[in-house]
XYZ file of C-alpha atoms in Angstrom:
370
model
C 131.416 142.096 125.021
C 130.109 143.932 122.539
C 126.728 144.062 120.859
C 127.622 141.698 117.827
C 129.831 139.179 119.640
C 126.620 138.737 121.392
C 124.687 138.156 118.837
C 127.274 135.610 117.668
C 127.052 133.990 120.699
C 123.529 133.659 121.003
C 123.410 132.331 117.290
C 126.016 129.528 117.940
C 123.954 128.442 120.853
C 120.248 128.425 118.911
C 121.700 127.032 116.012
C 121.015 123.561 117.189
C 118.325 124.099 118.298
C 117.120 125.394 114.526
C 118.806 122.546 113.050
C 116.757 120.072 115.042
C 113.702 121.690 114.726
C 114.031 122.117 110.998
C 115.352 118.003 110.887
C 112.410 117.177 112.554
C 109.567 119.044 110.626
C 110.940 117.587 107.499
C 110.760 113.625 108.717
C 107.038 112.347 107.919
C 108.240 109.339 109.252
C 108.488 110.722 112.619
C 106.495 114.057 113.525
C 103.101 112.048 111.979
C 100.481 110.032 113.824
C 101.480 106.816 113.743
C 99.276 104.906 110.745
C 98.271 101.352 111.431
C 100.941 99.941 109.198
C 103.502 102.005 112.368
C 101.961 99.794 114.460
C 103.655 96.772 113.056
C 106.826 95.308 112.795
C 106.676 94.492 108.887
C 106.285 97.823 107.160
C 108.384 100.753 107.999
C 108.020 104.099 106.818
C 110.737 105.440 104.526
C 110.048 109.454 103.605
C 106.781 110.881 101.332
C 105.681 109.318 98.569
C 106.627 110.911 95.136
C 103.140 112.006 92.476
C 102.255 112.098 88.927
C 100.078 114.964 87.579
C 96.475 114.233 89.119
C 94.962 114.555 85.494
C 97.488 111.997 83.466
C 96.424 109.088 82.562
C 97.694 105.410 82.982
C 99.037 104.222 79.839
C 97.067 100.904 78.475
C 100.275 98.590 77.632
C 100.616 95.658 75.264
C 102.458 92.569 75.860
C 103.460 89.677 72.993
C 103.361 86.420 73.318
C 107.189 86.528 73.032
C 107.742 88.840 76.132
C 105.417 87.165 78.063
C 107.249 83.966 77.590
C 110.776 86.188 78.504
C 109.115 87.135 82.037
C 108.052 83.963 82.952
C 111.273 83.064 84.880
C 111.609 83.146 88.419
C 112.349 86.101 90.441
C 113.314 86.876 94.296
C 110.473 86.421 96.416
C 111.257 89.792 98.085
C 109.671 91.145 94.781
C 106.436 90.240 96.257
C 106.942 92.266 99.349
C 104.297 95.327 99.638
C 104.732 98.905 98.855
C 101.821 101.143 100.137
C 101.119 104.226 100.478
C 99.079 106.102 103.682
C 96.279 109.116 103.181
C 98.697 111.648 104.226
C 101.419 110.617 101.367
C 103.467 108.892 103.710
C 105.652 106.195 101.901
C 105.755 102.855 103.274
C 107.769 99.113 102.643
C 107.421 96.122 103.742
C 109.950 94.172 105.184
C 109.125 90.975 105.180
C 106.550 88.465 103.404
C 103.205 87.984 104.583
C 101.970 85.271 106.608
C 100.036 82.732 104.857
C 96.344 84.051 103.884
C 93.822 81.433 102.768
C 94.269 80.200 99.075
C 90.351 80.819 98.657
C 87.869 83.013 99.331
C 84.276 83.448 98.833
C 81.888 86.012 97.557
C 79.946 87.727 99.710
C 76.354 88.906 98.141
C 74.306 91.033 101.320
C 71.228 90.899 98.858
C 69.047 87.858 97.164
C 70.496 86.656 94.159
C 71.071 88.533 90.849
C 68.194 90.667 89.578
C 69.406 90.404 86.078
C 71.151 86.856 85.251
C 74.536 86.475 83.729
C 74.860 85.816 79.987
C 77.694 85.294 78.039
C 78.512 86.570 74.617
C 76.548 84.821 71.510
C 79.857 84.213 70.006
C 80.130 84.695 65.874
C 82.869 83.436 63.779
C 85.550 85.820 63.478
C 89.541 85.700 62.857
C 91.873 85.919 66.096
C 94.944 88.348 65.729
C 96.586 90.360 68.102
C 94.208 92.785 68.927
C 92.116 93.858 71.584
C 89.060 92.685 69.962
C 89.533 89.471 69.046
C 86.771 88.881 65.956
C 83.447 90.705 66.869
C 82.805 92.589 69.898
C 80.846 90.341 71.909
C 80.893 91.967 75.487
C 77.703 92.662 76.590
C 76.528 95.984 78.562
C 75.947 94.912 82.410
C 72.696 97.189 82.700
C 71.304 95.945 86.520
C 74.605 98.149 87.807
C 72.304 98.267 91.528
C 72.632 94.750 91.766
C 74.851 91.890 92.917
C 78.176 91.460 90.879
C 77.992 94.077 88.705
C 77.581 96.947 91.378
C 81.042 95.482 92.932
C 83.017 96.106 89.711
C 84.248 99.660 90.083
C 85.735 102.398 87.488
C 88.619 104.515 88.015
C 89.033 107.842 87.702
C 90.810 110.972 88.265
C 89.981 113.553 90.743
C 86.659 115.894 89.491
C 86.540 113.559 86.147
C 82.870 112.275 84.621
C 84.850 109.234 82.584
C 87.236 106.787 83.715
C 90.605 105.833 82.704
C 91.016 102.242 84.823
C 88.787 99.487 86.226
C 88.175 97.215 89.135
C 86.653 94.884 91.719
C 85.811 94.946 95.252
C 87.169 91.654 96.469
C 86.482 92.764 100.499
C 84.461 95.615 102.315
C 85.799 98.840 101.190
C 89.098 96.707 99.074
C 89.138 97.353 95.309
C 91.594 95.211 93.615
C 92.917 96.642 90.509
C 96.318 96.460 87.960
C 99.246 98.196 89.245
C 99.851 100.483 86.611
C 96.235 102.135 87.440
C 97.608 103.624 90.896
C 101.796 103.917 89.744
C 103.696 104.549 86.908
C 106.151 101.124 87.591
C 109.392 101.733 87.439
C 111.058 104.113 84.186
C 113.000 107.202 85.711
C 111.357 110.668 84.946
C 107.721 109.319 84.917
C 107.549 107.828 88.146
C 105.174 108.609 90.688
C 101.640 107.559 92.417
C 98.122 108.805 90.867
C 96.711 110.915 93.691
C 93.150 110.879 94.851
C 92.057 108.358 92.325
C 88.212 108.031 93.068
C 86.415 104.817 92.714
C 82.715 104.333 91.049
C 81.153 100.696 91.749
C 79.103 100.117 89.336
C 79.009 103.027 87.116
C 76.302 103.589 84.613
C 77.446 105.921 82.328
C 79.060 109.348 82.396
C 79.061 110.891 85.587
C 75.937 108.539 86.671
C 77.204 106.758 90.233
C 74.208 104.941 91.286
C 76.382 103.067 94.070
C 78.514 106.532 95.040
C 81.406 108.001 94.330
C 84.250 106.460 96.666
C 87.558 108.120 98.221
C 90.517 106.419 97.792
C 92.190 106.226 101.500
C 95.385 103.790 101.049
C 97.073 102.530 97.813
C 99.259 99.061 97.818
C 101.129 97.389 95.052
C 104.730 95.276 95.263
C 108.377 95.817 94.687
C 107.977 93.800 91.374
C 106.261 96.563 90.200
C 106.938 99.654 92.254
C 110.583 98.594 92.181
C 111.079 97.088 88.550
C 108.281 98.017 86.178
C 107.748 93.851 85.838
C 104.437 93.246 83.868
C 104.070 89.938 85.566
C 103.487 92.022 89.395
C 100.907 94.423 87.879
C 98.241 94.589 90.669
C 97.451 96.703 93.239
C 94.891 97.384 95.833
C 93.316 100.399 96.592
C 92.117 100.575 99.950
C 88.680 103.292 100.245
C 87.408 105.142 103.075
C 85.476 103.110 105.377
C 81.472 103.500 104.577
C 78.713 101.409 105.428
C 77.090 102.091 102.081
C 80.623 100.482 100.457
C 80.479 97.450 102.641
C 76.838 96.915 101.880
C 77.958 96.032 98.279
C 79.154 92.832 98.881
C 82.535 91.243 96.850
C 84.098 89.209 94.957
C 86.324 86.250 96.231
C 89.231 84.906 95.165
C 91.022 81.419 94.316
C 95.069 81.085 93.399
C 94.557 77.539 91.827
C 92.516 75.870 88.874
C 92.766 78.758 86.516
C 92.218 77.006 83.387
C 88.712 76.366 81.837
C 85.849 79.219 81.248
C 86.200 82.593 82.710
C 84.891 86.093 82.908
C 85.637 89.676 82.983
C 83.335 93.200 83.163
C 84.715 96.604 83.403
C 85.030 100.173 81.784
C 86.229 100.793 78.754
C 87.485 103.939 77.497
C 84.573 106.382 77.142
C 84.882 107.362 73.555
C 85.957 103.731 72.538
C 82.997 101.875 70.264
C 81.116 99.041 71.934
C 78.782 96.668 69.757
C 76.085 96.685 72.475
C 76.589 100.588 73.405
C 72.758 101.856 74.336
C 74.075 105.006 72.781
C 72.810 106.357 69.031
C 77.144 107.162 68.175
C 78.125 103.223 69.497
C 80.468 104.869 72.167
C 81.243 102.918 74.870
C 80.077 106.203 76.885
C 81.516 104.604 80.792
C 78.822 101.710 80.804
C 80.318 98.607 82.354
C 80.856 95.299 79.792
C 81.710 91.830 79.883
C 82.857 88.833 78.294
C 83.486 85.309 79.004
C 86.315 83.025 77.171
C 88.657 80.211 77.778
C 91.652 80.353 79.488
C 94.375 80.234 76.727
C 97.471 79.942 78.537
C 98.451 79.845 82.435
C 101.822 81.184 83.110
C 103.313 81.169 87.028
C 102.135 84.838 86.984
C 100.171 85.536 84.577
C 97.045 84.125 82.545
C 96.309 84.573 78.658
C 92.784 85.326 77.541
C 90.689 85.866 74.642
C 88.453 87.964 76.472
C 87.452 91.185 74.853
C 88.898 94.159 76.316
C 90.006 97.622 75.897
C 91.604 100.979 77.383
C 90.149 101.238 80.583
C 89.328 97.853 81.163
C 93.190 97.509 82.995
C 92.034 95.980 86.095
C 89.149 94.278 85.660
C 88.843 91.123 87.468
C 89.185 87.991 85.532
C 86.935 85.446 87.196
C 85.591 82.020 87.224
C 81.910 81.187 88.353
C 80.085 78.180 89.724
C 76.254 79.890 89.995
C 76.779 82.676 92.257
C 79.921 82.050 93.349
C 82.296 84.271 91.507
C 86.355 84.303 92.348
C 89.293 86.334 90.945
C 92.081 84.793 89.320
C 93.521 87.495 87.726
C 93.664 91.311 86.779
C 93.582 92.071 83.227
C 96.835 94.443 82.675
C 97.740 94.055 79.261
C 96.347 93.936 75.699
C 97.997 92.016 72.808
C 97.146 88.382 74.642
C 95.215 90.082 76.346
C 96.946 88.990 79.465
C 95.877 89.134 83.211
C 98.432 89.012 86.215
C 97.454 85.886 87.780
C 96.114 85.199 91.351
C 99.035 83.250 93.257
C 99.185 81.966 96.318
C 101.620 85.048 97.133
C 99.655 87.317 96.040
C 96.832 85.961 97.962
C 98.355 86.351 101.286
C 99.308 89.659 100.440
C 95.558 90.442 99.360
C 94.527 88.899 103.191
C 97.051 91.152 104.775
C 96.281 94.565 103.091
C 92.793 93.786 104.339
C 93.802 92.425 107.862
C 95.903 96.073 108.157
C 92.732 98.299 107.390
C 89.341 96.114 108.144
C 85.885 97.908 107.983
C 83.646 98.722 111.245
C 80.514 97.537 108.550
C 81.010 94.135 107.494
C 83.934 91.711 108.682
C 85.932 88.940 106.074
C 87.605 86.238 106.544
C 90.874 87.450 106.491
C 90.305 89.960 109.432
């Protein structure tokens, strides 16, 4: 035989071999350690998880009256199944509901009660319109950002950035629950794709001040309805952070998927360079302070709730809330300016928020849900 037939030979009877071997390094799915969502018979993994630029930033939608009213129709309940994905990129789907979560939860506060009390705005008379700011700005600067709620609402931001771009609230031990579109693009084609290493500031205090830390994000959830379909009414996410005991220590918010009508609350981060009537700062820039407001509910949709809060870019995912003295609990995520609307706490989406946090508890501080 000569010299090249053997070569053929030996080719043909690697070339499996290669094939396998090249299969095989390009499966995440399957040459990865096994993640805790592996573990379980709900979620499989389905390939890597497809990124944005690390430095764009979410887009702060409107949404009419008008629409709103168009989305409020039902949809398949599959569009509440979970999307997710792990710290090494992996992509991951549920596959089927989650098992029922409690309805309510309650706050957990690790400290004595607020140093600085909770005031609402000393509303003026001013016209309502369609704007973000609905008459004068009457959200007030939360200042005691050390202390019990305010150090639980987080900011947003991009990797090695002083400002934020997106807001939140720590509703269990290291879970920040936040709009969708703050972690994902929603569906629309060529501008699809995850915001990597987001990085999470409770209780900010101003640009590049992180009194609380500056917090890794480890896992990122949202739903099909929004992963899948780019519907405004299953804006929310979760973004689940590495586990610290410094985190935990913060305490959270709880939550309630009934009785949303009546007076309610919101604090987050607006836009840096946005004005803010009760900015500490000489220009009246916003300048990553945390604010809040408190209104009536407007309107409750099956999905979503309209409010007359005052809110701007950056504030997407700040927690609506309603309070009884201390006890503070979510029923929505503000997501949208022109109502300004918040995606509304359902029972659904409460036993999805119980089973993101069942799937990744923390060794510091245990919830109900674990």
């Amino acid at each position: 035989m000569s010299a090249r037939a053997v070569v053929l030979v030996l080719a043909a009877a690697l070339a499996p071999l290669a094939t396998t071997s090249v299969a095989r390094a390009e499966d995440p799915c399957a040459d990865r350690p096994a993640t805790e969502l592996d573990r379980r018979g709900d979620w499989r993994c389905v390939g890597l998880a497809t990124y944005t630029d690390p430095t764009a930033e979410p887009v702060a939608p409107a949404l009419g009256d008008e629409e709103a009213a168009r989305l409020d129709v039902a949809r398949p309940a599959d569009w509440e199944l979970g999307v997710a994905v792990s710290p090494d990129g992996r992509l991951y789907r549920q596959t089927a509901l989650a098992p029922r979560g409690p309805d309510e939860t309650r706050p957990v506060n690790p400290t004595p009660t607020d140093v600085v009390p909770e005031v609402g705005p000393q509303r003026a008379d001013g016209g309502m319109g369609t704007r973000t700011i609905f008459g004068p700005d009457d959200r007030l600067r939360r200042s005691a950002t050390t202390s019990y709620p305010w150090r639980v609402v987080g900011s947003i931001s991009s990797p090695g950035a002083t400002t934020s771009n997106c807001s939140g609230s720590l509703i269990g031990p290291r879970h920040l629950l936040t709009a969708g579109h703050c972690i994902h693009r929603g569906s629309g084609g060529k501008d699809e794709g995850w915001y990597p290493n987001r990085k999470v500031a409770p209780g900010q205090d101003g640009i590049g001040t992180y009194p609380n830390g500056l917090k890794n994000s480890h896992w990122y959830f949202s739903v099909s309805g929004w992963f899948d379909h780019g519907d405004p009414a299953y804006d929310y996410a979760m973004v689940v952070l590495e586990d610290q005991r410094s985190t935990a220590g913060l305490g959270w918010l709880g939550w309630r998927s009934n009785g949303h009508w009546g007076e309610h609350w919101t604090a987050g981060y607006p836009i840096w360079s946005h004005d803010c009537a009760d900015s500490p700062s000489a220009d009246g820039q916003c300048d990553n302070h945390q604010y809040g407001d408190s209104d009536p509910t407007l309107l409750v949709l099956s999905k979503q709730i309209k409010t007359h809060v005052d809110v701007q870019g950056g504030q997407s995912g700040s927690p609506v809330y309603e309070r009884d003295g201390d006890d503070r609990r979510v029923t929505g995520v503000i997501a949208y300016h022109g109502g300004n609307w918040a995606t509304r706490v359902t029972a659904a989406r409460a036993n999805n928020f119980c089973d993101w946090i069942h799937a990744h508890p923390s060794a510091f501080a245990s919830h109900p849900c674990e």
